[in-house]
């Protein structure tokens, strides 16, 4: 599960990373947004709806974050 | 009046909150995060600190602690609840207050005394202040920037639920300069600065913070 700050939420951590890249002399990086990545080891019986509930009720705060669930 | 103060693993300011309750004339009752019993308290303080190490998000794990189930249920019945700093973050994460607290603009942890304006005296915790009264209390937080969507912000302003606002520019970049807000019924209040650290001029910048605790006790005494 990837959890990212919503586009409209200021991300000062991402900005600090972007600033550091700029100081390293890396050109062409317009913006950096910092988020979280969770890896869950779940039984096959755990359905998508449950995974969405896990993300929306604990792993992400829907007020400030978006999330994406990917099964691999 | 029995006022509960919750201790989570990583709480720092529970002892000062207990002291503030006592100095205000209340009977402090210590509550434990893993308990499901509010011990017949008449109000609850959710104190500051770094509950559960701020893992996941500040306040996120604490908001799902057993004691918080009881606090949420009791708040639904009108129990006065005060969340300070990490406690404010916990109340937002628990859904008792709208919005969220995010990393300070500029990323610095801010630790200093500052001026707040009391914007609403129509809450369980601010009835003893005069409208627009300015108070001096410490702020000490790294994730104190209040954010909410435009609809929520407009609603908070329209309903007079912004309880405390930073005087001058908000040092953490909080939207609308918001330092503290209240629930719809005014019983639940959360704020980032620390009134419990400003209850005695010997140990704090003022005794202004005592007003939150005495407000509650006075209201209870005259009811």
Short mmCIF file of C-alpha atoms in Angstrom, two decimals:
data_model
loop_
_atom_site.label_atom_id
_atom_site.label_comp_id
_atom_site.label_asym_id
_atom_site.label_seq_id
_atom_site.Cartn_x
_atom_site.Cartn_y
_atom_site.Cartn_z
CA UNK A 1 0.00 0.00 0.00
CA UNK A 2 1.31 3.41 -0.97
CA UNK A 3 0.18 6.36 1.11
CA UNK A 4 0.84 9.86 -0.20
CA UNK A 5 0.00 13.34 1.06
CA UNK A 6 -2.94 14.73 -0.92
CA UNK A 7 -1.82 17.07 -3.73
CA UNK A 8 -3.26 20.11 -1.95
CA UNK A 9 -1.50 19.30 1.34
CA UNK A 10 1.81 21.06 1.81
CA UNK A 11 4.67 18.54 2.02
CA UNK A 12 7.62 20.31 3.68
CA UNK A 13 9.58 17.04 3.89
CA UNK A 14 9.32 16.54 0.14
CA UNK A 15 10.31 20.16 -0.37
CA UNK A 16 13.39 19.67 1.83
CA UNK A 17 14.40 16.63 -0.27
CA UNK A 18 13.90 18.64 -3.45
CA UNK A 19 16.07 21.39 -1.99
CA UNK A 20 18.81 18.89 -1.15
CA UNK A 21 18.73 17.48 -4.68
CA UNK A 22 19.05 20.98 -6.03
CA UNK A 23 22.11 21.57 -3.81
CA UNK A 24 23.63 18.30 -5.11
CA UNK A 25 23.47 19.82 -8.55
CA UNK A 26 20.80 17.48 -9.89
CA UNK A 27 18.95 19.28 -12.65
CA UNK A 28 15.38 18.72 -13.83
CA UNK A 29 13.71 17.64 -10.59
CA UNK A 30 10.68 19.88 -10.41
CA UNK A 31 9.03 18.55 -7.27
CA UNK A 32 9.36 15.81 -4.63
CA UNK A 33 6.48 14.41 -2.57
CA UNK A 34 7.27 12.04 0.29
CA UNK A 35 4.94 9.25 1.30
CA UNK A 36 4.89 5.83 2.93
CA UNK A 37 5.01 2.31 1.55
CA UNK A 38 3.54 -0.62 3.49
CA UNK A 39 3.96 -4.29 2.64
CA UNK A 40 1.30 -6.57 4.14
CA UNK A 41 1.55 -10.33 4.05
CA UNK A 42 -2.08 -11.44 3.97
CA UNK A 43 -4.08 -14.63 3.39
CA UNK A 44 -5.65 -14.98 -0.06
CA UNK A 45 -9.01 -14.84 1.70
CA UNK A 46 -8.48 -11.17 2.60
CA UNK A 47 -10.53 -9.36 -0.03
CA UNK A 48 -9.92 -5.98 -1.67
CA UNK A 49 -12.64 -4.37 0.40
CA UNK A 50 -10.82 -5.34 3.60
CA UNK A 51 -7.52 -4.02 2.24
CA UNK A 52 -9.22 -0.71 1.42
CA UNK A 53 -10.64 -0.60 4.93
CA UNK A 54 -7.20 -1.24 6.44
CA UNK A 55 -5.76 1.60 4.37
CA UNK A 56 -8.57 4.07 4.98
CA UNK A 57 -9.05 3.42 8.67
CA UNK A 58 -5.47 3.14 9.91
CA UNK A 59 -2.59 3.23 7.45
CA UNK A 60 -3.73 6.49 5.87
CA UNK A 61 -5.53 9.50 7.29
CA UNK A 62 -8.17 10.33 4.66
CA UNK A 63 -8.14 13.98 5.74
CA UNK A 64 -4.60 14.51 4.46
CA UNK A 65 -3.57 11.40 2.53
CA UNK A 66 -4.49 9.34 -0.53
CA UNK A 67 -3.64 5.67 -0.88
CA UNK A 68 -3.29 2.98 -3.48
CA UNK A 69 -3.51 -0.76 -2.85
CA UNK A 70 -1.58 -3.11 -5.13
CA UNK A 71 -1.63 -6.92 -4.91
CA UNK A 72 1.52 -8.70 -5.99
CA UNK B 1 -14.83 17.11 40.25
CA UNK B 2 -12.90 14.06 39.03
CA UNK B 3 -10.78 14.81 35.97
CA UNK B 4 -9.05 11.89 34.28
CA UNK B 5 -5.62 12.22 32.67
CA UNK B 6 -4.66 9.42 30.29
CA UNK B 7 -1.14 8.01 30.16
CA UNK B 8 -0.10 6.31 26.92
CA UNK B 9 3.33 4.77 26.35
CA UNK B 10 5.31 7.87 25.37
CA UNK B 11 3.10 10.46 27.09
CA UNK B 12 5.25 13.25 28.53
CA UNK B 13 2.91 15.84 29.91
CA UNK B 14 0.50 13.69 31.88
CA UNK B 15 2.19 14.64 35.16
CA UNK B 16 1.94 18.36 34.39
CA UNK B 17 -1.71 17.88 33.40
CA UNK B 18 -2.38 16.15 36.71
CA UNK B 19 -0.67 19.05 38.49
CA UNK B 20 -2.74 21.59 36.55
CA UNK B 21 -5.95 19.81 37.53
CA UNK B 22 -4.88 19.81 41.17
CA UNK B 23 -3.83 23.48 41.16
CA UNK B 24 -7.17 24.39 39.59
CA UNK B 25 -8.95 22.65 42.46
CA UNK B 26 -10.00 19.45 40.74
CA UNK B 27 -9.36 15.85 41.71
CA UNK B 28 -6.96 14.28 39.20
CA UNK B 29 -7.56 10.64 38.28
CA UNK B 30 -4.85 8.81 36.36
CA UNK B 31 -6.11 6.66 33.48
CA UNK B 32 -4.17 3.98 31.62
CA UNK B 33 -4.23 3.59 27.83
CA UNK B 34 -4.87 -0.17 27.94
CA UNK B 35 -7.83 0.09 30.34
CA UNK B 36 -11.45 0.13 29.30
CA UNK B 37 -12.57 1.97 32.43
CA UNK B 38 -12.90 5.74 32.83
CA UNK B 39 -13.26 5.35 36.63
CA UNK B 40 -16.35 7.57 36.84
CA UNK B 41 -14.48 10.73 35.84
CA UNK B 42 -16.40 13.91 35.00
CA UNK B 43 -13.94 14.99 32.30
CA UNK B 44 -10.83 13.70 30.52
CA UNK B 45 -7.54 15.32 29.55
CA UNK B 46 -5.60 13.68 26.72
CA UNK B 47 -2.07 14.98 27.37
CA UNK B 48 0.91 15.77 25.20
CA UNK B 49 3.95 13.71 24.37
CA UNK B 50 4.86 11.18 21.72
CA UNK B 51 2.36 8.39 22.30
CA UNK B 52 3.55 5.10 20.81
CA UNK B 53 6.62 6.95 19.53
CA UNK B 54 4.46 8.85 17.01
CA UNK B 55 4.69 5.71 14.85
CA UNK B 56 2.59 5.73 11.67
CA UNK B 57 1.30 9.29 12.30
CA UNK B 58 1.28 11.42 15.45
CA UNK B 59 -1.64 10.19 17.54
CA UNK B 60 -2.70 7.48 15.08
CA UNK B 61 -2.02 4.46 17.27
CA UNK B 62 -3.16 6.12 20.50
CA UNK B 63 -6.49 7.01 18.87
CA UNK B 64 -7.13 3.26 18.54
CA UNK B 65 -6.10 2.41 22.14
CA UNK B 66 -8.73 0.68 24.33
CA UNK B 67 -9.22 3.72 26.60
CA UNK B 68 -10.02 5.89 23.58
CA UNK B 69 -13.03 3.71 22.71
CA UNK B 70 -14.41 4.69 26.11
CA UNK B 71 -13.49 8.36 25.63
CA UNK B 72 -15.21 8.48 22.23
CA UNK B 73 -18.35 6.85 23.64
CA UNK B 74 -18.41 9.13 26.70
CA UNK B 75 -17.77 12.23 24.56
CA UNK B 76 -20.85 11.23 22.59
CA UNK B 77 -22.79 11.61 25.82
CA UNK B 78 -21.26 15.06 26.44
CA UNK B 79 -18.22 14.24 28.59
CA UNK B 80 -15.84 17.22 28.45
CA UNK B 81 -12.54 16.23 26.79
CA UNK B 82 -9.42 18.36 26.42
CA UNK B 83 -6.65 17.30 24.04
CA UNK B 84 -3.32 19.09 24.37
CA UNK B 85 -0.64 18.85 21.65
CA UNK B 86 -0.29 15.10 21.04
CA UNK B 87 -3.71 14.88 22.72
CA UNK B 88 -5.14 17.20 20.04
CA UNK B 89 -3.57 15.00 17.36
CA UNK B 90 -5.14 11.96 19.03
CA UNK B 91 -8.62 13.56 19.15
CA UNK B 92 -8.39 14.40 15.44
CA UNK B 93 -7.23 10.87 14.63
CA UNK B 94 -10.08 9.48 16.74
CA UNK B 95 -12.60 11.54 14.80
CA UNK B 96 -13.71 13.60 17.82
CA UNK B 97 -12.42 16.77 16.15
CA UNK B 98 -12.21 17.54 12.41
CA UNK B 99 -9.01 18.12 10.44
CA UNK B 100 -5.47 16.95 11.07
CA UNK B 101 -2.09 18.16 12.37
CA UNK B 102 0.83 17.96 9.96
CA UNK B 103 4.55 18.72 9.92
CA UNK B 104 5.39 22.35 10.72
CA UNK B 105 6.14 24.62 7.81
CA UNK B 106 9.92 24.91 7.77
CA UNK B 107 10.25 21.48 9.45
CA UNK B 108 11.61 22.92 12.70
CA UNK B 109 10.42 21.66 16.05
CA UNK B 110 9.07 24.79 17.71
CA UNK B 111 9.54 25.23 21.45
CA UNK B 112 8.73 28.67 22.78
CA UNK B 113 6.23 30.75 24.72
CA UNK B 114 3.71 32.53 22.56
CA UNK B 115 0.55 34.58 22.60
CA UNK B 116 -2.84 33.04 21.86
CA UNK B 117 -6.18 34.75 21.48
CA UNK B 118 -9.21 33.08 23.04
CA UNK B 119 -11.69 33.20 20.17
CA UNK B 120 -14.52 31.30 21.80
CA UNK B 121 -15.64 31.26 25.41
CA UNK B 122 -18.61 29.04 24.52
CA UNK B 123 -16.85 25.77 25.32
CA UNK B 124 -16.59 23.58 28.40
CA UNK B 125 -12.93 24.58 28.78
CA UNK B 126 -12.92 28.33 28.05
CA UNK B 127 -16.00 29.74 29.79
CA UNK B 128 -13.86 31.55 32.37
CA UNK B 129 -11.95 33.62 29.81
CA UNK B 130 -13.17 36.90 28.36
CA UNK B 131 -13.76 36.97 24.59
CA UNK B 132 -10.61 37.93 22.66
CA UNK B 133 -8.49 37.61 25.81
CA UNK B 134 -4.82 37.07 25.01
CA UNK B 135 -2.91 34.45 26.97
CA UNK B 136 0.73 33.33 27.04
CA UNK B 137 1.45 29.60 26.92
CA UNK B 138 4.28 27.45 25.52
CA UNK B 139 4.12 25.71 22.16
CA UNK B 140 6.39 22.67 21.73
CA UNK B 141 5.65 20.57 18.70
CA UNK B 142 7.01 19.40 15.38
CA UNK B 143 3.67 18.48 13.84
CA UNK B 144 1.38 21.28 14.88
CA UNK B 145 0.21 22.71 11.58
CA UNK B 146 -3.56 22.50 11.62
CA UNK B 147 -5.05 21.58 8.25
CA UNK B 148 -8.58 20.87 7.08
CA UNK B 149 -10.42 21.14 3.77
CA UNK B 150 -12.05 24.46 2.83
CA UNK B 151 -15.55 23.28 3.74
CA UNK B 152 -14.44 22.22 7.22
CA UNK B 153 -12.51 25.45 7.79
CA UNK B 154 -15.48 27.57 6.69
CA UNK B 155 -17.75 25.59 8.97
CA UNK B 156 -15.44 25.92 11.98
CA UNK B 157 -15.26 29.69 11.46
CA UNK B 158 -19.00 30.10 10.85
CA UNK B 159 -19.92 28.07 13.91
CA UNK B 160 -17.44 29.85 16.18
CA UNK B 161 -15.53 26.64 16.80
CA UNK B 162 -12.06 28.15 16.42
CA UNK B 163 -11.26 28.38 20.13
CA UNK B 164 -7.64 29.58 20.09
CA UNK B 165 -5.75 31.44 17.39
CA UNK B 166 -2.07 32.38 17.28
CA UNK B 167 -1.57 36.13 17.75
CA UNK B 168 0.34 37.27 14.66
CA UNK B 169 1.70 34.76 12.18
CA UNK B 170 1.21 31.11 13.09
CA UNK B 171 4.77 29.83 13.67
CA UNK B 172 3.89 26.36 12.33
CA UNK B 173 1.90 27.56 9.30
CA UNK B 174 -1.46 26.45 10.72
CA UNK B 175 -4.35 27.21 8.39
CA UNK B 176 -6.29 30.27 9.49
CA UNK B 177 -3.79 30.69 12.32
CA UNK B 178 -5.75 28.01 14.17
CA UNK B 179 -4.21 26.83 17.44
CA UNK B 180 -7.27 25.09 18.88
CA UNK B 181 -10.80 24.04 17.95
CA UNK B 182 -13.94 22.65 19.55
CA UNK B 183 -16.50 19.99 18.73
CA UNK B 184 -19.98 21.01 17.60
CA UNK B 185 -21.30 20.94 21.18
CA UNK B 186 -18.25 22.73 22.60
CA UNK B 187 -17.50 19.88 25.02
CA UNK B 188 -14.42 18.54 23.22
CA UNK B 189 -11.54 21.00 22.76
CA UNK B 190 -8.11 20.39 21.27
CA UNK B 191 -5.15 22.75 21.03
CA UNK B 192 -1.47 22.49 20.12
CA UNK B 193 0.01 24.84 22.76
CA UNK B 194 0.36 23.66 26.36
CA UNK B 195 -1.87 25.34 28.95
CA UNK B 196 -0.79 22.76 31.55
CA UNK B 197 2.76 24.17 31.38
CA UNK B 198 1.47 27.66 32.23
CA UNK B 199 -0.28 27.19 35.54
CA UNK B 200 2.25 28.77 37.91
CA UNK B 201 4.61 31.73 37.24
CA UNK B 202 7.37 29.85 39.08
CA UNK B 203 7.49 27.04 36.49
CA UNK B 204 5.94 28.59 33.40
CA UNK B 205 5.64 31.84 31.49
CA UNK B 206 2.31 32.70 33.16
CA UNK B 207 -0.60 31.13 34.97
CA UNK B 208 -2.89 31.77 32.00
CA UNK B 209 -3.25 28.08 31.19
CA UNK B 210 -4.94 27.43 34.47
CA UNK B 211 -8.01 29.15 33.01
CA UNK B 212 -8.93 26.10 30.93
CA UNK B 213 -9.10 23.90 34.01
CA UNK B 214 -10.81 26.46 36.25
CA UNK B 215 -13.35 27.17 33.48
CA UNK B 216 -14.44 23.55 33.61
CA UNK B 217 -14.57 23.44 37.41
CA UNK B 218 -16.45 26.74 37.70
CA UNK B 219 -19.04 25.65 35.15
CA UNK B 220 -19.53 22.39 37.05
CA UNK B 221 -19.88 24.21 40.38
CA UNK B 222 -22.52 26.63 39.12
CA UNK B 223 -24.55 24.09 37.18
#
